[in-house]
């Protein structure tokens, strides 16, 4: 998408200045993530990284059936075949063709960009694209990444390309607002990404809370005959 293209353009500017760019994929780097990584001089992925998803789809929501259900109808008159989109009337054949062509052109740009960046043909990229996802190991076999390894391996690769033997690693972090800094201090963290905790930490917190909640609910299952009816939307078992 647009945000991924902005980052890709920044990477291209770095490469024009002769600065080596190494991409390190963590747990997921698919679709827009791969769009960004494709231009790197080297792409490193973990064996279990989820990547690929080189594809484009278009979606337009129309409300003609929902509106009709409550007695609302719409009609319009156009002076051209390419009429403006009215979500209360659905999509005409000409509009559908335009949307389809736009989606296909976007997809062709995607696979062509990847082909040029990865020294592949568009046909070869298309064979492994079409929205499919791959693990890091599968992506390596298909030429979508260069090496398997972690972040430290990627740093060593960058140092090697820059011909550096003695170097330090500086981690660039976003400045925290006073509110973010408060939560960072409260949680004992020194660097955070919006919204205050990483995806991994969010996942852990959600699951811990779920386990605690379920454990508390199980304590209520104390009928001596072990006969219950349980409603998932109810607070207490019945």
PDB file of N, CA and C in Angstrom, residues 1 56 62-63 66 78 89-90 104-105 114-115 125 148-149 155-156 173 175 199-200 204 229 234:
ATOM      1  N   UNK A   1       0.810  -1.180   0.000  1.00  0.00           N
ATOM      2  CA  UNK A   1       0.000   0.000   0.000  1.00  0.00           C
ATOM      3  C   UNK A   1       0.862   1.255   0.000  1.00  0.00           C
ATOM      4  N   UNK A  56      -2.810  -8.678  -4.644  1.00  0.00           N
ATOM      5  CA  UNK A  56      -3.658  -7.493  -4.492  1.00  0.00           C
ATOM      6  C   UNK A  56      -5.114  -7.924  -4.651  1.00  0.00           C
ATOM      7  N   UNK A  62     -21.293  -2.413  -1.050  1.00  0.00           N
ATOM      8  CA  UNK A  62     -22.507  -1.748  -1.513  1.00  0.00           C
ATOM      9  C   UNK A  62     -23.661  -2.094  -0.578  1.00  0.00           C
ATOM     10  N   UNK A  63     -24.641  -1.209  -0.515  1.00  0.00           N
ATOM     11  CA  UNK A  63     -25.686  -1.324   0.501  1.00  0.00           C
ATOM     12  C   UNK A  63     -27.084  -1.431  -0.088  1.00  0.00           C
ATOM     13  N   UNK A  66     -29.298  -3.991   1.810  1.00  0.00           N
ATOM     14  CA  UNK A  66     -29.594  -3.537   3.173  1.00  0.00           C
ATOM     15  C   UNK A  66     -30.565  -2.367   3.154  1.00  0.00           C
ATOM     16  N   UNK A  78     -26.988   9.146 -15.513  1.00  0.00           N
ATOM     17  CA  UNK A  78     -25.625   9.568 -15.813  1.00  0.00           C
ATOM     18  C   UNK A  78     -25.519   9.946 -17.283  1.00  0.00           C
ATOM     19  N   UNK A  89     -26.820   1.651  -5.043  1.00  0.00           N
ATOM     20  CA  UNK A  89     -27.295   1.064  -6.292  1.00  0.00           C
ATOM     21  C   UNK A  89     -26.450  -0.115  -6.752  1.00  0.00           C
ATOM     22  N   UNK A  90     -25.381  -0.421  -6.045  1.00  0.00           N
ATOM     23  CA  UNK A  90     -24.516  -1.507  -6.474  1.00  0.00           C
ATOM     24  C   UNK A  90     -23.507  -1.036  -7.504  1.00  0.00           C
ATOM     25  N   UNK A 104      -5.718  -5.443 -11.212  1.00  0.00           N
ATOM     26  CA  UNK A 104      -4.746  -6.205 -11.999  1.00  0.00           C
ATOM     27  C   UNK A 104      -3.493  -5.383 -12.289  1.00  0.00           C
ATOM     28  N   UNK A 105      -3.662  -4.088 -12.569  1.00  0.00           N
ATOM     29  CA  UNK A 105      -2.499  -3.226 -12.814  1.00  0.00           C
ATOM     30  C   UNK A 105      -1.640  -3.101 -11.565  1.00  0.00           C
ATOM     31  N   UNK A 114       9.017  -6.711  -7.606  1.00  0.00           N
ATOM     32  CA  UNK A 114       9.715  -7.814  -6.947  1.00  0.00           C
ATOM     33  C   UNK A 114      10.684  -8.485  -7.913  1.00  0.00           C
ATOM     34  N   UNK A 115      10.259  -8.668  -9.155  1.00  0.00           N
ATOM     35  CA  UNK A 115      11.113  -9.313 -10.155  1.00  0.00           C
ATOM     36  C   UNK A 115      12.399  -8.527 -10.367  1.00  0.00           C
ATOM     37  N   UNK A 125       8.020 -14.737 -10.576  1.00  0.00           N
ATOM     38  CA  UNK A 125       7.419 -14.174  -9.365  1.00  0.00           C
ATOM     39  C   UNK A 125       5.943 -14.537  -9.294  1.00  0.00           C
ATOM     40  N   UNK A 148      18.585 -17.780   5.901  1.00  0.00           N
ATOM     41  CA  UNK A 148      17.823 -18.045   7.113  1.00  0.00           C
ATOM     42  C   UNK A 148      18.671 -17.654   8.310  1.00  0.00           C
ATOM     43  N   UNK A 149      18.084 -16.891   9.217  1.00  0.00           N
ATOM     44  CA  UNK A 149      18.814 -16.454  10.396  1.00  0.00           C
ATOM     45  C   UNK A 149      18.002 -15.437  11.168  1.00  0.00           C
ATOM     46  N   UNK A 155      22.567  -8.373  11.202  1.00  0.00           N
ATOM     47  CA  UNK A 155      23.510  -7.310  11.566  1.00  0.00           C
ATOM     48  C   UNK A 155      24.920  -7.678  11.115  1.00  0.00           C
ATOM     49  N   UNK A 156      25.309  -8.918  11.333  1.00  0.00           N
ATOM     50  CA  UNK A 156      26.634  -9.361  10.897  1.00  0.00           C
ATOM     51  C   UNK A 156      26.776  -9.276   9.382  1.00  0.00           C
ATOM     52  N   UNK A 173      14.898   4.344  18.222  1.00  0.00           N
ATOM     53  CA  UNK A 173      13.556   4.212  18.778  1.00  0.00           C
ATOM     54  C   UNK A 173      12.809   5.527  18.654  1.00  0.00           C
ATOM     55  N   UNK A 175      10.681   8.639  19.940  1.00  0.00           N
ATOM     56  CA  UNK A 175      10.542   9.371  21.192  1.00  0.00           C
ATOM     57  C   UNK A 175       9.160   9.119  21.780  1.00  0.00           C
ATOM     58  N   UNK A 199       3.521  -6.474  19.905  1.00  0.00           N
ATOM     59  CA  UNK A 199       2.497  -7.456  19.555  1.00  0.00           C
ATOM     60  C   UNK A 199       2.653  -8.724  20.383  1.00  0.00           C
ATOM     61  N   UNK A 200       3.934  -9.141  20.595  1.00  0.00           N
ATOM     62  CA  UNK A 200       4.167 -10.346  21.368  1.00  0.00           C
ATOM     63  C   UNK A 200       3.675 -10.174  22.800  1.00  0.00           C
ATOM     64  N   UNK A 204       0.685 -12.071  24.804  1.00  0.00           N
ATOM     65  CA  UNK A 204       0.906 -12.736  26.083  1.00  0.00           C
ATOM     66  C   UNK A 204      -0.082 -12.240  27.132  1.00  0.00           C
ATOM     67  N   UNK A 229     -25.219 -26.506  33.339  1.00  0.00           N
ATOM     68  CA  UNK A 229     -25.473 -25.877  32.042  1.00  0.00           C
ATOM     69  C   UNK A 229     -24.654 -24.598  32.046  1.00  0.00           C
ATOM     70  N   UNK A 234     -22.724 -15.825  29.943  1.00  0.00           N
ATOM     71  CA  UNK A 234     -23.111 -15.588  31.331  1.00  0.00           C
ATOM     72  C   UNK A 234     -21.879 -15.488  32.216  1.00  0.00           C
TER      73      UNK A 234
END
